[in-house]
PDB file of C-alpha atoms in Angstrom:
ATOM      1  CA  UNK A   1       0.000   0.000   0.000  1.00 60.00           C
ATOM      2  CA  UNK A   2       1.497   3.289  -1.166  1.00 77.00           C
ATOM      3  CA  UNK A   3       4.955   1.764  -1.436  1.00 87.00           C
ATOM      4  CA  UNK A   4       7.748   3.868  -2.851  1.00 92.00           C
ATOM      5  CA  UNK A   5       8.917   2.721  -6.254  1.00 94.00           C
ATOM      6  CA  UNK A   6      12.190   4.356  -7.180  1.00 96.00           C
ATOM      7  CA  UNK A   7      15.017   2.429  -8.805  1.00 97.00           C
ATOM      8  CA  UNK A   8      14.128  -0.567  -6.634  1.00 97.00           C
ATOM      9  CA  UNK A   9      16.528  -2.937  -8.388  1.00 97.00           C
ATOM     10  CA  UNK A  10      19.630  -0.998  -7.376  1.00 98.00           C
ATOM     11  CA  UNK A  11      22.022  -2.772  -4.993  1.00 98.00           C
ATOM     12  CA  UNK A  12      21.945   0.055  -2.454  1.00 98.00           C
ATOM     13  CA  UNK A  13      18.754   1.928  -1.541  1.00 98.00           C
ATOM     14  CA  UNK A  14      19.681   4.765   0.788  1.00 98.00           C
ATOM     15  CA  UNK A  15      17.354   7.135   2.627  1.00 98.00           C
ATOM     16  CA  UNK A  16      18.592  10.451   3.936  1.00 97.00           C
ATOM     17  CA  UNK A  17      16.430  12.173   6.564  1.00 94.00           C
ATOM     18  CA  UNK A  18      17.048  15.884   6.992  1.00 90.00           C
ATOM     19  CA  UNK A  19      16.763  16.924  10.617  1.00 81.00           C
ATOM     20  CA  UNK A  20      15.415  20.249  11.771  1.00 71.00           C
ATOM     21  CA  UNK A  21      18.057  22.926  11.399  1.00 64.00           C
ATOM     22  CA  UNK A  22      19.549  24.557  14.445  1.00 49.00           C
ATOM     23  CA  UNK A  23      16.919  26.572  16.235  1.00 55.00           C
ATOM     24  CA  UNK A  24      15.352  26.669  19.649  1.00 52.00           C
ATOM     25  CA  UNK A  25      13.959  23.203  18.865  1.00 52.00           C
ATOM     26  CA  UNK A  26      17.218  21.286  18.322  1.00 57.00           C
ATOM     27  CA  UNK A  27      20.879  21.303  19.283  1.00 63.00           C
ATOM     28  CA  UNK A  28      22.527  19.817  16.207  1.00 71.00           C
ATOM     29  CA  UNK A  29      22.220  19.117  12.522  1.00 77.00           C
ATOM     30  CA  UNK A  30      24.244  17.016  10.070  1.00 87.00           C
ATOM     31  CA  UNK A  31      22.759  18.239   6.783  1.00 88.00           C
ATOM     32  CA  UNK A  32      26.048  19.457   5.289  1.00 91.00           C
ATOM     33  CA  UNK A  33      27.626  16.025   5.819  1.00 94.00           C
ATOM     34  CA  UNK A  34      24.566  14.274   4.354  1.00 96.00           C
ATOM     35  CA  UNK A  35      24.762  16.532   1.301  1.00 95.00           C
ATOM     36  CA  UNK A  36      28.441  15.627   0.800  1.00 97.00           C
ATOM     37  CA  UNK A  37      27.595  11.905   0.933  1.00 98.00           C
ATOM     38  CA  UNK A  38      24.772  12.350  -1.587  1.00 98.00           C
ATOM     39  CA  UNK A  39      27.115  14.196  -3.957  1.00 98.00           C
ATOM     40  CA  UNK A  40      29.751  11.458  -3.568  1.00 98.00           C
ATOM     41  CA  UNK A  41      27.165   8.771  -4.487  1.00 98.00           C
ATOM     42  CA  UNK A  42      25.408  10.754  -7.227  1.00 98.00           C
ATOM     43  CA  UNK A  43      27.058   9.035 -10.196  1.00 97.00           C
ATOM     44  CA  UNK A  44      26.917   5.446  -8.975  1.00 98.00           C
ATOM     45  CA  UNK A  45      24.732   3.108 -11.020  1.00 98.00           C
ATOM     46  CA  UNK A  46      24.296   0.723  -8.077  1.00 98.00           C
ATOM     47  CA  UNK A  47      22.863   3.389  -5.735  1.00 98.00           C
ATOM     48  CA  UNK A  48      19.336   4.806  -5.435  1.00 98.00           C
ATOM     49  CA  UNK A  49      18.726   7.556  -2.897  1.00 98.00           C
ATOM     50  CA  UNK A  50      15.728   9.276  -1.397  1.00 98.00           C
ATOM     51  CA  UNK A  51      16.112  12.547   0.437  1.00 96.00           C
ATOM     52  CA  UNK A  52      13.298  13.049   2.959  1.00 95.00           C
ATOM     53  CA  UNK A  53      13.108  16.736   3.779  1.00 91.00           C
ATOM     54  CA  UNK A  54      12.163  17.957   7.238  1.00 84.00           C
ATOM     55  CA  UNK A  55       8.731  19.623   7.190  1.00 77.00           C
ATOM     56  CA  UNK A  56      10.092  22.842   8.756  1.00 72.00           C
ATOM     57  CA  UNK A  57      13.021  23.050   6.382  1.00 70.00           C
ATOM     58  CA  UNK A  58      11.749  22.032   2.950  1.00 67.00           C
ATOM     59  CA  UNK A  59      11.068  25.585   1.748  1.00 71.00           C
ATOM     60  CA  UNK A  60      14.386  26.992   2.967  1.00 74.00           C
ATOM     61  CA  UNK A  61      16.902  24.650   1.348  1.00 81.00           C
ATOM     62  CA  UNK A  62      18.895  25.194  -1.820  1.00 84.00           C
ATOM     63  CA  UNK A  63      18.586  21.843  -3.613  1.00 89.00           C
ATOM     64  CA  UNK A  64      19.573  22.932  -7.139  1.00 91.00           C
ATOM     65  CA  UNK A  65      22.611  20.668  -7.485  1.00 93.00           C
ATOM     66  CA  UNK A  66      20.815  17.710  -5.899  1.00 95.00           C
ATOM     67  CA  UNK A  67      17.846  18.083  -8.263  1.00 94.00           C
ATOM     68  CA  UNK A  68      20.189  17.264 -11.156  1.00 96.00           C
ATOM     69  CA  UNK A  69      21.063  13.750  -9.893  1.00 98.00           C
ATOM     70  CA  UNK A  70      19.256  10.882 -11.649  1.00 97.00           C
ATOM     71  CA  UNK A  71      19.647   8.463  -8.745  1.00 98.00           C
ATOM     72  CA  UNK A  72      18.110  10.818  -6.162  1.00 98.00           C
ATOM     73  CA  UNK A  73      14.438  11.437  -5.446  1.00 97.00           C
ATOM     74  CA  UNK A  74      13.593  14.357  -3.166  1.00 95.00           C
ATOM     75  CA  UNK A  75      10.395  14.159  -1.149  1.00 93.00           C
ATOM     76  CA  UNK A  76       8.772  16.222   1.560  1.00 88.00           C
ATOM     77  CA  UNK A  77       5.580  15.954   3.554  1.00 82.00           C
ATOM     78  CA  UNK A  78       3.698  14.257   0.684  1.00 84.00           C
ATOM     79  CA  UNK A  79       5.327  10.973   1.782  1.00 87.00           C
ATOM     80  CA  UNK A  80       5.594   9.896   5.407  1.00 88.00           C
ATOM     81  CA  UNK A  81       8.905   8.721   6.790  1.00 89.00           C
ATOM     82  CA  UNK A  82       7.654   5.187   7.449  1.00 92.00           C
ATOM     83  CA  UNK A  83       7.305   4.588   3.697  1.00 94.00           C
ATOM     84  CA  UNK A  84      10.856   5.818   3.246  1.00 96.00           C
ATOM     85  CA  UNK A  85      12.170   3.515   5.997  1.00 95.00           C
ATOM     86  CA  UNK A  86      10.330   0.586   4.437  1.00 95.00           C
ATOM     87  CA  UNK A  87      11.869   1.278   1.002  1.00 97.00           C
ATOM     88  CA  UNK A  88      15.452   1.804   2.194  1.00 97.00           C
ATOM     89  CA  UNK A  89      18.152  -0.714   3.048  1.00 97.00           C
ATOM     90  CA  UNK A  90      20.306   2.031   4.579  1.00 98.00           C
ATOM     91  CA  UNK A  91      19.005   5.010   6.585  1.00 98.00           C
ATOM     92  CA  UNK A  92      21.196   8.076   7.180  1.00 98.00           C
ATOM     93  CA  UNK A  93      20.097  10.364  10.011  1.00 95.00           C
ATOM     94  CA  UNK A  94      21.655  13.016  12.224  1.00 90.00           C
ATOM     95  CA  UNK A  95      22.430  11.882  15.749  1.00 86.00           C
ATOM     96  CA  UNK A  96      19.778  14.062  17.370  1.00 81.00           C
ATOM     97  CA  UNK A  97      16.577  12.824  15.775  1.00 83.00           C
ATOM     98  CA  UNK A  98      13.775  10.544  16.878  1.00 83.00           C
ATOM     99  CA  UNK A  99      13.582   9.292  13.266  1.00 90.00           C
ATOM    100  CA  UNK A 100      16.480   6.943  14.081  1.00 92.00           C
ATOM    101  CA  UNK A 101      14.385   4.497  16.118  1.00 91.00           C
ATOM    102  CA  UNK A 102      12.087   3.187  13.378  1.00 93.00           C
ATOM    103  CA  UNK A 103      14.900   1.913  11.108  1.00 96.00           C
ATOM    104  CA  UNK A 104      16.731   0.582  14.179  1.00 94.00           C
ATOM    105  CA  UNK A 105      13.665  -1.398  15.252  1.00 91.00           C
ATOM    106  CA  UNK A 106      13.328  -2.662  11.677  1.00 94.00           C
ATOM    107  CA  UNK A 107      16.945  -3.901  11.769  1.00 95.00           C
ATOM    108  CA  UNK A 108      18.053  -1.672   8.891  1.00 97.00           C
ATOM    109  CA  UNK A 109      21.583  -0.484   8.344  1.00 98.00           C
ATOM    110  CA  UNK A 110      21.478   2.854  10.141  1.00 97.00           C
ATOM    111  CA  UNK A 111      24.110   5.571   9.887  1.00 98.00           C
ATOM    112  CA  UNK A 112      23.966   8.289  12.532  1.00 96.00           C
ATOM    113  CA  UNK A 113      25.985  11.396  11.790  1.00 95.00           C
ATOM    114  CA  UNK A 114      27.355  13.571  14.544  1.00 90.00           C
ATOM    115  CA  UNK A 115      26.187  17.021  13.601  1.00 82.00           C
ATOM    116  CA  UNK A 116      27.573  20.410  14.488  1.00 78.00           C
ATOM    117  CA  UNK A 117      26.239  21.307  17.923  1.00 78.00           C
ATOM    118  CA  UNK A 118      25.290  24.732  19.198  1.00 75.00           C
ATOM    119  CA  UNK A 119      27.827  25.998  21.766  1.00 81.00           C
ATOM    120  CA  UNK A 120      25.688  25.311  24.848  1.00 79.00           C
ATOM    121  CA  UNK A 121      25.334  21.650  23.772  1.00 77.00           C
ATOM    122  CA  UNK A 122      28.823  21.035  22.369  1.00 78.00           C
ATOM    123  CA  UNK A 123      29.976  18.749  25.203  1.00 82.00           C
ATOM    124  CA  UNK A 124      26.913  16.515  25.211  1.00 81.00           C
ATOM    125  CA  UNK A 125      27.420  13.047  23.763  1.00 84.00           C
ATOM    126  CA  UNK A 126      24.807  11.320  21.656  1.00 85.00           C
ATOM    127  CA  UNK A 127      23.370   8.130  23.190  1.00 86.00           C
ATOM    128  CA  UNK A 128      23.770   6.632  19.711  1.00 89.00           C
ATOM    129  CA  UNK A 129      27.557   6.794  20.000  1.00 88.00           C
ATOM    130  CA  UNK A 130      27.718   3.425  21.782  1.00 87.00           C
ATOM    131  CA  UNK A 131      24.690   1.821  20.149  1.00 92.00           C
ATOM    132  CA  UNK A 132      24.396  -0.655  17.284  1.00 95.00           C
ATOM    133  CA  UNK A 133      24.123   2.067  14.614  1.00 96.00           C
ATOM    134  CA  UNK A 134      27.039   2.993  12.385  1.00 97.00           C
ATOM    135  CA  UNK A 135      28.229   6.314  13.849  1.00 96.00           C
ATOM    136  CA  UNK A 136      30.255   8.758  11.752  1.00 96.00           C
ATOM    137  CA  UNK A 137      31.483  12.322  12.150  1.00 94.00           C
ATOM    138  CA  UNK A 138      32.379  13.240   8.555  1.00 95.00           C
ATOM    139  CA  UNK A 139      31.405  12.212   5.033  1.00 96.00           C
ATOM    140  CA  UNK A 140      34.638  10.373   4.204  1.00 97.00           C
ATOM    141  CA  UNK A 141      33.801   7.840   6.957  1.00 97.00           C
ATOM    142  CA  UNK A 142      30.693   6.688   5.060  1.00 97.00           C
ATOM    143  CA  UNK A 143      31.482   3.273   3.543  1.00 96.00           C
ATOM    144  CA  UNK A 144      28.642   1.319   1.909  1.00 95.00           C
ATOM    145  CA  UNK A 145      30.420  -2.019   2.018  1.00 93.00           C
ATOM    146  CA  UNK A 146      31.181  -2.008   5.752  1.00 94.00           C
ATOM    147  CA  UNK A 147      27.826  -1.058   7.269  1.00 97.00           C
ATOM    148  CA  UNK A 148      26.239  -3.355   9.829  1.00 97.00           C
ATOM    149  CA  UNK A 149      22.551  -3.705  10.649  1.00 97.00           C
ATOM    150  CA  UNK A 150      21.166  -2.085  13.781  1.00 96.00           C
ATOM    151  CA  UNK A 151      20.057  -4.338  16.600  1.00 94.00           C
ATOM    152  CA  UNK A 152      16.257  -4.032  16.974  1.00 90.00           C
ATOM    153  CA  UNK A 153      16.692  -4.756  20.699  1.00 89.00           C
ATOM    154  CA  UNK A 154      19.474  -2.239  21.224  1.00 89.00           C
ATOM    155  CA  UNK A 155      19.570  -0.916  24.788  1.00 89.00           C
ATOM    156  CA  UNK A 156      19.449   2.704  23.575  1.00 89.00           C
ATOM    157  CA  UNK A 157      16.140   1.940  21.833  1.00 85.00           C
ATOM    158  CA  UNK A 158      14.763   0.392  25.006  1.00 82.00           C
ATOM    159  CA  UNK A 159      15.836   3.337  27.177  1.00 84.00           C
ATOM    160  CA  UNK A 160      14.822   6.193  24.878  1.00 83.00           C
ATOM    161  CA  UNK A 161      12.079   4.915  22.548  1.00 79.00           C
ATOM    162  CA  UNK A 162      10.419   2.398  24.890  1.00 76.00           C
ATOM    163  CA  UNK A 163      11.116   4.203  28.177  1.00 77.00           C
ATOM    164  CA  UNK A 164      12.846   1.157  29.650  1.00 76.00           C
ATOM    165  CA  UNK A 165       9.782  -1.032  29.151  1.00 73.00           C
ATOM    166  CA  UNK A 166      11.234  -3.233  26.412  1.00 74.00           C
ATOM    167  CA  UNK A 167       9.668  -3.579  22.978  1.00 72.00           C
ATOM    168  CA  UNK A 168       5.996  -2.653  23.099  1.00 71.00           C
ATOM    169  CA  UNK A 169       3.352  -3.951  20.712  1.00 77.00           C
ATOM    170  CA  UNK A 170       1.417  -0.715  20.310  1.00 74.00           C
ATOM    171  CA  UNK A 171      -1.635  -2.429  18.788  1.00 81.00           C
ATOM    172  CA  UNK A 172      -1.843  -4.811  21.747  1.00 85.00           C
ATOM    173  CA  UNK A 173      -1.396  -1.955  24.216  1.00 78.00           C
ATOM    174  CA  UNK A 174      -4.142   0.046  22.472  1.00 80.00           C
ATOM    175  CA  UNK A 175      -6.562  -2.867  22.565  1.00 87.00           C
ATOM    176  CA  UNK A 176      -5.834  -3.531  26.246  1.00 85.00           C
ATOM    177  CA  UNK A 177      -6.450   0.096  27.149  1.00 85.00           C
ATOM    178  CA  UNK A 178      -9.494   0.388  24.888  1.00 83.00           C
ATOM    179  CA  UNK A 179     -11.188  -2.799  26.060  1.00 83.00           C
TER     180      UNK A 179
END
């Protein structure tokens, strides 16, 4: 149902999720590093990429060079992120985004990028640093062949996404509460 169909036969299907840019609502962003990775992969015939724009940022970004790449599809709020996660084999996200948990739970290859932090947050470490995601700090560390899959039962997912309650079947919880 409403699956994404974009160069599905390519060996690598990579989703890039743009986080909210630095504002009062966030402390970091890795967009510049994501853009460098996209440019590096733009001429590869074995790579298909989807760039999922952040709803707050989609109107403020200069995407002219990216729009010229044949192996990149740019989407915004017309497609929800779950469809993107379902399509992708590899998900690239900044290290300060709740988007990271869905592909982790799905056991995808997840790359978290340490973004530039605002000064008041510069000494804070991401909880993803010691998790099962592939953690990088610059674009030249991105290596398609050496990525490992995230552990769906990663302790960071349990602590942050599930609140220390372990994996929760949300449908079962809803029915219990409803009935």
